[in-house]
Structure formats: C-alpha cells, structure tokens
mmCIF file of C-alpha atoms in Angstrom:
data_model
loop_
_atom_site.group_PDB
_atom_site.id
_atom_site.type_symbol
_atom_site.label_atom_id
_atom_site.label_comp_id
_atom_site.label_asym_id
_atom_site.label_seq_id
_atom_site.Cartn_x
_atom_site.Cartn_y
_atom_site.Cartn_z
ATOM 1 C CA MET A 1 114.182 39.203 137.535
ATOM 2 C CA LEU A 2 111.685 41.677 138.417
ATOM 3 C CA GLY A 3 108.052 40.450 137.404
ATOM 4 C CA LYS A 4 105.765 42.370 134.974
ATOM 5 C CA LYS A 5 103.993 45.168 136.837
ATOM 6 C CA LYS A 6 100.197 44.378 137.211
ATOM 7 C CA VAL A 7 97.614 46.970 135.564
ATOM 8 C CA LYS A 8 94.900 48.023 137.576
ATOM 9 C CA LYS A 9 91.732 48.927 135.861
ATOM 10 C CA ILE A 10 88.569 50.695 137.174
ATOM 11 C CA ILE A 11 85.813 51.123 134.923
ATOM 12 C CA LEU A 12 83.020 53.411 135.889
ATOM 13 C CA GLY A 13 80.061 53.168 133.509
ATOM 14 C CA GLY A 14 77.208 55.684 133.609
ATOM 15 C CA GLY A 15 73.829 54.067 132.795
ATOM 16 C CA SER A 16 73.048 50.512 133.087
ATOM 17 C CA PRO A 17 74.439 47.447 131.603
ATOM 18 C CA PRO A 18 75.603 45.930 129.167
ATOM 19 C CA PRO A 19 78.919 47.280 128.669
ATOM 20 C CA SER A 20 79.948 48.379 125.071
ATOM 21 C CA LEU A 21 81.982 46.085 123.052
ATOM 22 C CA GLU A 22 84.709 48.561 123.250
ATOM 23 C CA ILE A 23 84.603 48.512 127.187
ATOM 24 C CA VAL A 24 84.361 44.456 127.131
ATOM 25 C CA ARG A 25 87.436 44.374 124.876
ATOM 26 C CA TYR A 26 89.512 46.981 127.229
ATOM 27 C CA ALA A 27 88.601 44.818 130.532
ATOM 28 C CA THR A 28 89.289 41.486 128.932
ATOM 29 C CA GLU A 29 92.697 42.990 127.465
ATOM 30 C CA GLY A 30 95.405 39.930 127.681
ATOM 31 C CA LEU A 31 93.000 37.797 129.550
ATOM 32 C CA LYS A 32 92.630 34.203 127.907
ATOM 33 C CA PRO A 33 88.889 32.948 126.828
ATOM 34 C CA LYS A 34 88.380 30.631 129.785
ATOM 35 C CA SER A 35 88.753 33.552 132.318
ATOM 36 C CA ARG A 36 86.088 33.657 134.694
ATOM 37 C CA ILE A 37 83.563 36.985 134.387
ATOM 38 C CA LEU A 38 81.646 37.761 137.423
ATOM 39 C CA PHE A 39 78.640 39.971 137.211
ATOM 40 C CA LEU A 40 77.429 41.178 140.724
ATOM 41 C CA THR A 41 73.943 42.256 141.341
ATOM 42 C CA ILE A 42 70.932 42.849 143.728
ATOM 43 C CA ARG A 43 67.341 41.743 143.074
ATOM 44 C CA HIS A 44 65.575 44.262 145.131
ATOM 45 C CA GLY A 45 65.554 47.434 143.135
ATOM 46 C CA GLY A 46 67.958 45.505 140.987
ATOM 47 C CA ALA A 47 68.205 44.943 137.561
ATOM 48 C CA LEU A 48 67.046 41.036 136.642
ATOM 49 C CA LYS A 49 66.624 42.125 133.018
ATOM 50 C CA TYR A 50 70.007 43.087 132.547
ATOM 51 C CA ASP A 51 71.604 39.551 133.082
ATOM 52 C CA GLN A 52 71.571 37.763 129.955
ATOM 53 C CA LYS A 53 72.386 41.157 127.993
ATOM 54 C CA PHE A 54 75.469 41.055 130.282
ATOM 55 C CA ARG A 55 76.117 37.682 129.610
ATOM 56 C CA GLU A 56 75.832 37.913 125.766
ATOM 57 C CA ALA A 57 78.205 40.910 125.793
ATOM 58 C CA PHE A 58 80.994 38.793 126.966
ATOM 59 C CA TYR A 59 80.070 35.761 125.003
ATOM 60 C CA ASP A 60 79.894 38.122 121.544
ATOM 61 C CA SER A 61 83.888 38.810 122.663
ATOM 62 C CA GLY A 62 84.487 34.774 123.021
ATOM 63 C CA PHE A 63 84.188 34.877 126.977
ATOM 64 C CA PHE A 64 81.695 32.090 127.860
ATOM 65 C CA ASP A 65 82.726 31.978 131.522
ATOM 66 C CA VAL A 66 80.123 34.273 132.995
ATOM 67 C CA LYS A 67 78.799 33.849 136.457
ATOM 68 C CA ILE A 68 76.035 36.078 137.587
ATOM 69 C CA VAL A 69 75.735 36.349 141.593
ATOM 70 C CA VAL A 70 72.934 38.215 143.355
ATOM 71 C CA GLY A 71 74.431 39.781 146.564
ATOM 72 C CA ASP A 72 71.191 39.620 148.793
ATOM 73 C CA ARG A 73 70.742 36.077 147.934
ATOM 74 C CA VAL A 74 74.128 34.804 148.947
ATOM 75 C CA THR A 75 76.207 34.679 152.305
ATOM 76 C CA THR A 76 78.951 36.620 152.696
ATOM 77 C CA VAL A 77 81.497 33.563 152.660
ATOM 78 C CA GLU A 78 80.044 32.517 148.845
ATOM 79 C CA LEU A 79 80.120 36.202 147.839
ATOM 80 C CA VAL A 80 84.045 36.569 149.000
ATOM 81 C CA ALA A 81 84.464 32.940 147.342
ATOM 82 C CA GLU A 82 82.987 33.955 144.181
ATOM 83 C CA ILE A 83 85.219 37.289 143.899
ATOM 84 C CA GLN A 84 88.562 35.544 145.002
ATOM 85 C CA LYS A 85 87.678 33.059 141.689
ATOM 86 C CA ALA A 86 86.945 36.133 139.117
ATOM 87 C CA ASP A 87 89.323 37.384 136.569
ATOM 88 C CA VAL A 88 86.859 40.526 135.428
ATOM 89 C CA ILE A 89 84.767 41.505 138.099
ATOM 90 C CA ALA A 90 81.391 43.564 136.896
ATOM 91 C CA ILE A 91 78.961 45.412 139.610
ATOM 92 C CA GLY A 92 75.661 46.180 138.401
ATOM 93 C CA SER A 93 73.206 49.067 138.620
ATOM 94 C CA GLY A 94 69.804 49.552 141.198
ATOM 95 C CA VAL A 95 69.363 51.031 144.469
ATOM 96 C CA THR A 96 72.866 52.512 145.649
ATOM 97 C CA LEU A 97 72.692 52.348 148.987
ATOM 98 C CA LYS A 98 71.570 48.694 148.799
ATOM 99 C CA TYR A 99 74.621 48.023 146.847
ATOM 100 C CA TYR A 100 76.648 50.306 149.340
ATOM 101 C CA ARG A 101 75.366 47.918 152.293
ATOM 102 C CA ILE A 102 76.359 44.595 150.523
ATOM 103 C CA PHE A 103 79.700 45.387 148.485
ATOM 104 C CA ALA A 104 81.170 48.167 150.130
ATOM 105 C CA LYS A 105 81.224 47.333 153.315
ATOM 106 C CA GLY A 106 83.157 44.740 155.643
ATOM 107 C CA LYS A 107 84.670 41.274 154.230
ATOM 108 C CA VAL A 108 83.214 41.688 150.876
ATOM 109 C CA LYS A 109 84.698 45.211 150.462
ATOM 110 C CA LYS A 110 88.120 43.761 151.641
ATOM 111 C CA ALA A 111 87.879 40.909 148.987
ATOM 112 C CA LEU A 112 86.746 43.423 146.264
ATOM 113 C CA VAL A 113 89.885 45.589 146.968
ATOM 114 C CA LYS A 114 92.112 43.012 147.198
ATOM 115 C CA ALA A 115 91.139 41.714 143.901
ATOM 116 C CA TYR A 116 91.744 45.029 142.233
ATOM 117 C CA GLN A 117 95.453 45.304 144.047
ATOM 118 C CA ASP A 118 96.028 41.996 142.473
ATOM 119 C CA GLY A 119 95.082 43.384 139.032
ATOM 120 C CA THR A 120 91.560 42.094 138.704
ATOM 121 C CA PRO A 121 89.811 44.462 136.605
ATOM 122 C CA LEU A 122 86.736 46.175 138.484
ATOM 123 C CA MET A 123 83.909 47.635 136.189
ATOM 124 C CA GLY A 124 80.576 49.123 137.745
ATOM 125 C CA PHE A 125 77.351 50.731 136.138
ATOM 126 C CA SER A 126 75.609 53.504 137.865
ATOM 127 C CA ALA A 127 75.169 52.308 141.640
ATOM 128 C CA GLY A 128 78.312 49.703 141.004
ATOM 129 C CA SER A 129 80.039 52.864 139.763
ATOM 130 C CA LEU A 130 79.208 55.065 142.643
ATOM 131 C CA ILE A 131 80.463 52.934 145.337
ATOM 132 C CA MET A 132 83.880 52.561 143.897
ATOM 133 C CA PRO A 133 85.405 55.761 145.069
ATOM 134 C CA GLU A 134 86.849 56.523 148.300
ATOM 135 C CA THR A 135 83.761 59.485 148.768
ATOM 136 C CA MET A 136 80.401 58.190 147.513
ATOM 137 C CA LEU A 137 78.220 60.908 146.227
ATOM 138 C CA ILE A 138 74.775 59.409 146.455
ATOM 139 C CA SER A 139 72.208 61.590 144.305
ATOM 140 C CA HIS A 140 69.203 63.053 145.391
ATOM 141 C CA LYS A 141 67.208 61.549 142.654
ATOM 142 C CA ASP A 142 68.277 57.975 143.989
ATOM 143 C CA ASN A 143 66.929 58.089 147.809
ATOM 144 C CA PHE A 144 64.716 60.251 149.976
ATOM 145 C CA PHE A 145 67.156 62.070 152.100
ATOM 146 C CA GLY A 146 68.720 64.529 149.359
ATOM 147 C CA ILE A 147 72.334 64.286 148.622
ATOM 148 C CA ARG A 148 74.290 61.868 150.787
ATOM 149 C CA VAL A 149 77.910 61.078 151.534
ATOM 150 C CA LYS A 150 78.866 57.513 152.261
ATOM 151 C CA ARG A 151 82.720 55.947 152.761
ATOM 152 C CA GLY A 152 82.880 53.518 149.242
ATOM 153 C CA LEU A 153 85.320 50.916 148.385
ATOM 154 C CA GLY A 154 88.452 53.661 148.278
ATOM 155 C CA LEU A 155 89.390 52.744 145.004
ATOM 156 C CA VAL A 156 89.579 56.361 143.719
ATOM 157 C CA LYS A 157 90.857 59.098 145.557
ATOM 158 C CA ASP A 158 89.961 62.789 146.113
ATOM 159 C CA ALA A 159 87.010 62.667 143.458
ATOM 160 C CA VAL A 160 83.612 62.304 143.542
ATOM 161 C CA ILE A 161 81.300 60.940 140.533
ATOM 162 C CA SER A 162 77.668 61.386 139.397
ATOM 163 C CA ALA A 163 76.805 58.216 137.084
ATOM 164 C CA HIS A 164 73.667 59.784 135.239
ATOM 165 C CA TYR A 165 75.192 63.330 134.799
ATOM 166 C CA SER A 166 73.083 64.819 131.866
ATOM 167 C CA LYS A 167 69.934 62.357 132.216
ATOM 168 C CA TRP A 168 69.252 63.112 135.583
ATOM 169 C CA ARG A 169 70.479 66.773 135.159
ATOM 170 C CA GLU A 170 72.867 66.327 138.074
ATOM 171 C CA HIS A 171 75.222 69.575 137.407
ATOM 172 C CA ARG A 172 74.560 71.293 140.561
ATOM 173 C CA MET A 173 74.506 67.879 142.638
ATOM 174 C CA LEU A 174 77.942 67.336 141.750
ATOM 175 C CA ARG A 175 79.529 70.908 142.130
ATOM 176 C CA LEU A 176 77.483 70.722 145.728
ATOM 177 C CA GLY A 177 79.049 67.115 146.240
ATOM 178 C CA ILE A 178 82.315 68.453 145.818
ATOM 179 C CA LYS A 179 82.031 71.816 148.020
ATOM 180 C CA ARG A 180 80.560 69.541 150.728
ATOM 181 C CA THR A 181 83.055 66.681 150.727
ATOM 182 C CA GLY A 182 86.157 69.022 150.070
ATOM 183 C CA VAL A 183 87.334 66.970 146.984
ATOM 184 C CA SER A 184 89.532 68.374 144.352
ATOM 185 C CA LEU A 185 87.421 67.075 141.113
ATOM 186 C CA GLY A 186 83.911 65.870 140.177
ATOM 187 C CA TYR A 187 83.049 63.490 137.435
ATOM 188 C CA GLY A 188 79.738 63.635 135.320
ATOM 189 C CA ILE A 189 79.720 60.558 133.516
ATOM 190 C CA ASP A 190 76.794 60.316 130.748
ATOM 191 C CA ASP A 191 75.167 56.949 130.297
ATOM 192 C CA ASP A 192 76.777 55.073 127.866
ATOM 193 C CA SER A 193 79.913 56.465 128.942
ATOM 194 C CA TYR A 194 82.870 55.442 130.647
ATOM 195 C CA LEU A 195 85.428 57.284 133.131
ATOM 196 C CA VAL A 196 88.512 54.447 133.187
ATOM 197 C CA PHE A 197 91.251 54.811 135.983
ATOM 198 C CA GLU A 198 94.359 52.931 134.373
ATOM 199 C CA ASN A 199 96.825 52.691 137.160
ATOM 200 C CA GLY A 200 95.120 55.442 138.769
ATOM 201 C CA LYS A 201 95.152 57.865 135.596
ATOM 202 C CA PRO A 202 91.851 58.799 133.811
ATOM 203 C CA ARG A 203 90.971 57.940 130.722
ATOM 204 C CA PHE A 204 87.680 58.934 128.762
ATOM 205 C CA PHE A 205 85.414 56.717 126.721
ATOM 206 C CA GLY A 206 82.511 58.569 125.398
ATOM 207 C CA THR A 207 81.264 61.864 127.541
ATOM 208 C CA ILE A 208 82.681 62.823 130.452
ATOM 209 C CA TYR A 209 82.576 66.363 132.406
ATOM 210 C CA ILE A 210 84.933 67.577 135.025
ATOM 211 C CA GLU A 211 84.061 69.772 137.641
ATOM 212 C CA HIS A 212 86.778 71.420 139.771
ATOM 213 C CA ASN A 213 86.741 72.542 143.514
ATOM 214 C CA PRO A 214 86.780 76.434 143.361
ATOM 215 C CA LYS A 215 89.139 76.310 146.389
ATOM 216 C CA GLU A 216 91.683 74.370 144.164
ATOM 217 C CA THR A 217 91.520 76.908 141.566
ATOM 218 C CA SER A 218 91.350 80.117 143.437
#
C-alpha cells in the first residue's frame, strides 16, 4: 500500500512576526496539539520583542510546545538537533546577512532542507523569508553595499523575492534583481502578507506582486 504523499509547505512572510491566525492554522494543519513549534532567531540585530508575540500566536491556536532558539547563542550541533525535533519551523527577522551565515550554510542548511523534504512546514519573516529561495536577493536597505545576491536554502527555484515590497519601495530593486540573477520571476511581498509554496505551487495570503523577467515574455 502506498503511503500518503507528504505536503511540503514554505511560508514566506513580509514584515516581522507574529504570524496571522490564518497562517498559523495553515502551517499546523493536521498536526496534534503536542506538536513541537520551533522559532529560530538571532540577537544581534534580531527581534527579542517578537518572541512572546510568536508564542502567543501559537498558544491561541492550541499549540503550547513552542521553543525559541537563538542561533548565535548555541552550537551548530544544538541547532541541528532542535531542527530535527521540530514539527513546524519558523525563522525570524533581523539582519539578513547574519541569518544567511547562521541558517543558510553548512550543516544547519542541510538540516533545514531535509526537514522541508520530510514534510516539516518552514515559515519565514523578512530575513527568514529572504534566505529560503535558491537565489537570495538582499535589499540595499538591509546592507551597506547595495543590492547583493547570495545562494540561499534552495527551496524556491527560479525566483527572487522582496519581503518589504511596498513599505521599503522595492519595486526597482526587484526588477534589477531579476535582471541581475536571470531568474524568471520576482515576488514582492507586502508586510502582513504571505507567499506560500505548497508542493512547489504558489498561493497568496494578502498582497503579493509579481514581476516577470522581460526576456521570458519577449
């Protein structure tokens, strides 16, 4: 008898935590109340003030096993172990390049990718969203060197994203990013909106803008 196909969910949030009630319900669909929720964050340039709000968002939906792990305060071994135990993984907001260095490289990257492949929903906010695609586009407003491109977790293919599209006026940046990287699409996510990929197919919660590579449409 064939087993049930795993549903793979990536939830890319514009703006900062906490997630909306709708998104919490979507991320935890089919999970038991005892399921383990993991929130990965950093402290330098991170968002300590969001920790309690994140907990409460899941408490309100009946999930009380919520673990906050500060990525730059634990060892790689400890970080990987927490990822392996989680039933939902969320990655917070802050300095994008630091999130990239801690969560999108080496053994931690491998652990997150495996968790996704095994059917663990992955959720990001701002910087946590930006590290999810194969091609990361780092805003000129988030570093001193203009638009930067890095290799992310690889969970979204042939696309780049902006996580503060309207708030940071990233229209031009997204178009330049598409041109520089050669990907087919750019998704602009507004704050308090979510771009979701379920088994690789996009869904929209809130306001999402789509930019196409001119070469693909000519």
